[in-house]
mmCIF file of C-alpha atoms and ligand atoms in Angstrom:
data_model
loop_
_atom_site.group_PDB
_atom_site.id
_atom_site.type_symbol
_atom_site.label_atom_id
_atom_site.label_comp_id
_atom_site.label_asym_id
_atom_site.label_seq_id
_atom_site.Cartn_x
_atom_site.Cartn_y
_atom_site.Cartn_z
ATOM 1 C CA UNK A 10 94.213 83.301 100.469
ATOM 2 C CA UNK A 11 91.893 80.538 102.123
ATOM 3 C CA UNK A 12 88.086 79.809 101.628
ATOM 4 C CA UNK A 13 87.336 79.408 105.420
ATOM 5 C CA UNK A 14 85.024 76.526 106.676
ATOM 6 C CA UNK A 15 81.634 78.581 106.482
ATOM 7 C CA UNK A 16 82.504 79.582 102.986
ATOM 8 C CA UNK A 17 83.317 75.452 101.750
ATOM 9 C CA UNK A 18 80.149 74.703 103.581
ATOM 10 C CA UNK A 19 77.441 77.137 102.727
ATOM 11 C CA UNK A 20 79.235 75.678 98.751
ATOM 12 C CA UNK A 21 80.650 79.747 98.003
ATOM 13 C CA UNK A 22 83.663 78.644 96.983
ATOM 14 C CA UNK A 23 82.800 78.551 93.465
ATOM 15 C CA UNK A 24 81.355 82.394 94.051
ATOM 16 C CA UNK A 25 84.944 83.488 95.453
ATOM 17 C CA UNK A 26 86.987 81.881 93.272
ATOM 18 C CA UNK A 27 84.989 84.013 90.092
ATOM 19 C CA UNK A 28 85.711 87.014 91.766
ATOM 20 C CA UNK A 29 89.577 86.440 91.840
ATOM 21 C CA UNK A 30 89.560 84.554 88.494
ATOM 22 C CA UNK A 31 87.141 87.636 86.616
ATOM 23 C CA UNK A 32 89.571 90.283 88.164
ATOM 24 C CA UNK A 33 92.620 88.756 86.486
ATOM 25 C CA UNK A 34 94.107 86.452 89.216
ATOM 26 C CA UNK A 35 95.287 83.328 88.033
ATOM 27 C CA UNK A 36 95.011 80.059 90.305
ATOM 28 C CA UNK A 37 98.049 78.174 90.425
ATOM 29 C CA UNK A 38 97.712 75.725 93.555
ATOM 30 C CA UNK A 39 94.380 75.148 95.551
ATOM 31 C CA UNK A 40 93.581 71.788 98.103
ATOM 32 C CA UNK A 41 90.599 71.437 100.335
ATOM 33 C CA UNK A 42 92.417 70.589 103.495
ATOM 34 C CA UNK A 43 91.434 70.053 107.266
ATOM 35 C CA UNK A 44 93.736 72.494 109.205
ATOM 36 C CA UNK A 45 94.217 71.176 112.743
ATOM 37 C CA UNK A 46 95.208 73.478 115.987
ATOM 38 C CA UNK A 47 98.999 73.327 115.329
ATOM 39 C CA UNK A 48 99.063 74.260 111.580
ATOM 40 C CA UNK A 49 96.698 76.865 112.491
ATOM 41 C CA UNK A 50 99.217 78.714 115.434
ATOM 42 C CA UNK A 51 101.755 78.317 112.848
ATOM 43 C CA UNK A 52 99.447 80.131 110.141
ATOM 44 C CA UNK A 53 97.590 82.832 113.007
ATOM 45 C CA UNK A 54 101.143 82.863 114.833
ATOM 46 C CA UNK A 55 100.465 86.605 115.252
ATOM 47 C CA UNK A 56 97.171 85.811 117.333
ATOM 48 C CA UNK A 57 97.994 83.452 119.586
ATOM 49 C CA UNK A 58 96.995 84.286 123.277
ATOM 50 C CA UNK A 59 94.370 87.089 121.594
ATOM 51 C CA UNK A 60 90.958 86.983 123.434
ATOM 52 C CA UNK A 61 89.743 85.703 120.289
ATOM 53 C CA UNK A 62 92.160 83.220 119.484
ATOM 54 C CA UNK A 63 90.452 80.158 120.529
ATOM 55 C CA UNK A 64 87.189 80.773 118.946
ATOM 56 C CA UNK A 65 88.672 81.550 115.386
ATOM 57 C CA UNK A 66 90.868 78.354 115.737
ATOM 58 C CA UNK A 67 87.655 75.961 116.752
ATOM 59 C CA UNK A 68 86.059 77.622 113.756
ATOM 60 C CA UNK A 69 89.034 77.202 111.300
ATOM 61 C CA UNK A 70 88.817 73.631 112.371
ATOM 62 C CA UNK A 71 85.559 72.608 112.409
ATOM 63 C CA UNK A 72 85.138 71.442 108.456
ATOM 64 C CA UNK A 73 87.432 71.642 105.436
ATOM 65 C CA UNK A 74 89.000 74.920 104.090
ATOM 66 C CA UNK A 75 90.367 75.488 100.662
ATOM 67 C CA UNK A 76 93.546 76.760 100.599
ATOM 68 C CA UNK A 77 94.957 78.261 97.382
ATOM 69 C CA UNK A 78 97.507 80.434 95.640
ATOM 70 C CA UNK A 79 96.717 83.331 93.270
ATOM 71 C CA UNK A 80 98.871 84.836 91.142
ATOM 72 C CA UNK A 81 99.169 88.332 90.058
ATOM 73 C CA UNK A 82 101.108 90.913 89.084
ATOM 74 C CA UNK A 83 103.305 93.275 91.983
ATOM 75 C CA UNK A 84 101.311 93.237 95.273
ATOM 76 C CA UNK A 85 98.916 90.561 94.255
ATOM 77 C CA UNK A 86 98.258 90.261 97.839
ATOM 78 C CA UNK A 87 96.452 93.754 97.756
ATOM 79 C CA UNK A 88 94.259 93.007 95.272
ATOM 80 C CA UNK A 89 92.854 90.020 97.390
ATOM 81 C CA UNK A 90 92.619 92.264 100.217
ATOM 82 C CA UNK A 91 90.657 94.691 98.500
ATOM 83 C CA UNK A 92 88.044 92.415 97.354
ATOM 84 C CA UNK A 93 87.378 90.561 100.336
ATOM 85 C CA UNK A 94 86.343 93.863 102.259
ATOM 86 C CA UNK A 95 87.155 94.254 105.996
ATOM 87 C CA UNK A 96 87.297 92.173 108.420
ATOM 88 C CA UNK A 97 84.010 92.129 109.787
ATOM 89 C CA UNK A 98 81.379 91.380 107.427
ATOM 90 C CA UNK A 99 78.520 93.320 109.128
ATOM 91 C CA UNK A 100 80.124 96.810 107.828
ATOM 92 C CA UNK A 101 82.376 95.371 105.261
ATOM 93 C CA UNK A 102 80.819 97.721 101.694
ATOM 94 C CA UNK A 103 78.731 95.686 99.274
ATOM 95 C CA UNK A 104 80.387 94.927 96.373
ATOM 96 C CA UNK A 105 83.084 93.141 98.520
ATOM 97 C CA UNK A 106 82.848 88.942 99.136
ATOM 98 C CA UNK A 107 82.521 89.861 103.106
ATOM 99 C CA UNK A 108 80.021 92.711 102.389
ATOM 100 C CA UNK A 109 78.142 90.513 100.109
ATOM 101 C CA UNK A 110 78.063 86.948 101.736
ATOM 102 C CA UNK A 111 78.647 87.308 105.202
ATOM 103 C CA UNK A 112 77.131 88.923 108.180
ATOM 104 C CA UNK A 113 79.217 87.998 111.579
ATOM 105 C CA UNK A 114 83.207 88.612 112.637
ATOM 106 C CA UNK A 115 84.201 85.121 113.025
ATOM 107 C CA UNK A 116 82.535 83.502 110.218
ATOM 108 C CA UNK A 117 83.962 85.806 107.773
ATOM 109 C CA UNK A 118 84.450 83.507 104.352
ATOM 110 C CA UNK A 119 87.974 84.313 103.458
ATOM 111 C CA UNK A 120 91.662 84.663 104.436
ATOM 112 C CA UNK A 121 94.177 86.364 103.080
ATOM 113 C CA UNK A 122 97.806 87.475 103.390
ATOM 114 C CA UNK A 123 98.231 90.898 104.231
ATOM 115 C CA UNK A 124 102.017 91.705 102.829
ATOM 116 C CA UNK A 125 104.134 90.239 100.314
ATOM 117 C CA UNK A 126 106.559 88.287 103.325
ATOM 118 C CA UNK A 127 103.202 87.030 104.904
ATOM 119 C CA UNK A 128 102.451 85.393 101.282
ATOM 120 C CA UNK A 129 105.599 83.960 101.520
ATOM 121 C CA UNK A 130 105.583 83.235 105.025
ATOM 122 C CA UNK A 131 102.192 81.551 103.809
ATOM 123 C CA UNK A 132 102.670 79.655 101.076
ATOM 124 C CA UNK A 133 105.592 77.984 102.718
ATOM 125 C CA UNK A 134 103.269 76.544 105.236
ATOM 126 C CA UNK A 135 100.602 75.468 103.123
ATOM 127 C CA UNK A 136 102.138 74.675 99.772
ATOM 128 C CA UNK A 137 106.077 74.080 101.012
ATOM 129 C CA UNK A 138 106.468 72.504 97.366
ATOM 130 C CA UNK A 139 106.074 75.835 95.541
ATOM 131 C CA UNK A 140 108.043 77.682 98.085
ATOM 132 C CA UNK A 141 111.133 75.796 97.734
ATOM 133 C CA UNK A 142 110.824 76.569 93.292
HETATM 134 P P1 ATP B 12 92.418 86.747 108.199
HETATM 135 O O1 ATP B 12 93.839 86.976 108.624
HETATM 136 O O2 ATP B 12 91.503 85.512 108.908
HETATM 137 O O3 ATP B 12 92.221 87.239 106.367
HETATM 138 P P2 ATP B 12 92.125 89.444 108.728
HETATM 139 O O4 ATP B 12 93.604 89.728 108.397
HETATM 140 O O5 ATP B 12 91.010 90.556 107.785
HETATM 141 O O6 ATP B 12 91.223 88.313 108.771
HETATM 142 P P3 ATP B 12 92.853 89.594 111.548
HETATM 143 O O7 ATP B 12 92.939 90.730 112.179
HETATM 144 O O8 ATP B 12 93.850 89.025 110.829
HETATM 145 O O9 ATP B 12 92.176 89.928 110.193
HETATM 146 O O10 ATP B 12 92.284 88.839 112.454
HETATM 147 C C1 ATP B 12 92.086 87.480 111.730
HETATM 148 C C2 ATP B 12 90.806 86.492 112.392
HETATM 149 O O11 ATP B 12 90.528 86.629 113.597
HETATM 150 C C3 ATP B 12 89.640 87.493 111.669
HETATM 151 O O12 ATP B 12 89.629 86.958 110.645
HETATM 152 C C4 ATP B 12 88.317 86.993 112.482
HETATM 153 O O13 ATP B 12 87.818 86.155 112.369
HETATM 154 C C5 ATP B 12 89.198 87.216 113.883
HETATM 155 N N1 ATP B 12 88.902 88.300 114.939
HETATM 156 C C6 ATP B 12 89.792 89.605 114.071
HETATM 157 N N2 ATP B 12 89.895 90.494 115.545
HETATM 158 C C7 ATP B 12 88.726 90.344 115.818
HETATM 159 C C8 ATP B 12 87.913 90.795 117.112
HETATM 160 N N3 ATP B 12 88.304 92.014 117.679
HETATM 161 N N4 ATP B 12 87.126 89.834 117.366
HETATM 162 C C9 ATP B 12 86.579 88.619 116.915
HETATM 163 N N5 ATP B 12 87.217 88.183 116.272
HETATM 164 C C10 ATP B 12 88.237 88.489 115.175
HETATM 165 MG MG1 MG B 13 94.668 88.651 108.930
#
């Protein structure tokens, strides 16, 4: 998962990680880094060319993001996604990260892999040393 630039700017990385840790997931890798457009075009390959893509990349590259790997039981990606809430914070239920902490679409605080295959692919992009294990 990624704490997006808005989460780092607002000092919410601890609050977000606390929720995942209290749920029972284990932090196994983390790096604060600036995501450039080339890296983002690989990460968000499915969205290249969509109407919101340029705005998404401008936002994701404006300041550092906190990239993390969380470990848990089978289908941990689904646990992470359920704690995150819906893509649009404005309609994401209270109790979720996006529902509790955000108000607008692009600045939705967190990214989470949407399948086991996505998680494997994204770990390969951001933490290649883990993927090789
Ligand atoms: P993420 O991949 O960042 O975890 P997600 O899986 O909930 O979010 P995606 O459909 O993968 O949502 O979209 C990626 C990001 O692109 C969203 O987090 C959001 O910031 C932006 N986005 C998606 N759809 C739209 C849209 N219709 N209009 C504006 N921005 C959008
Ligand atoms: Mg997505």
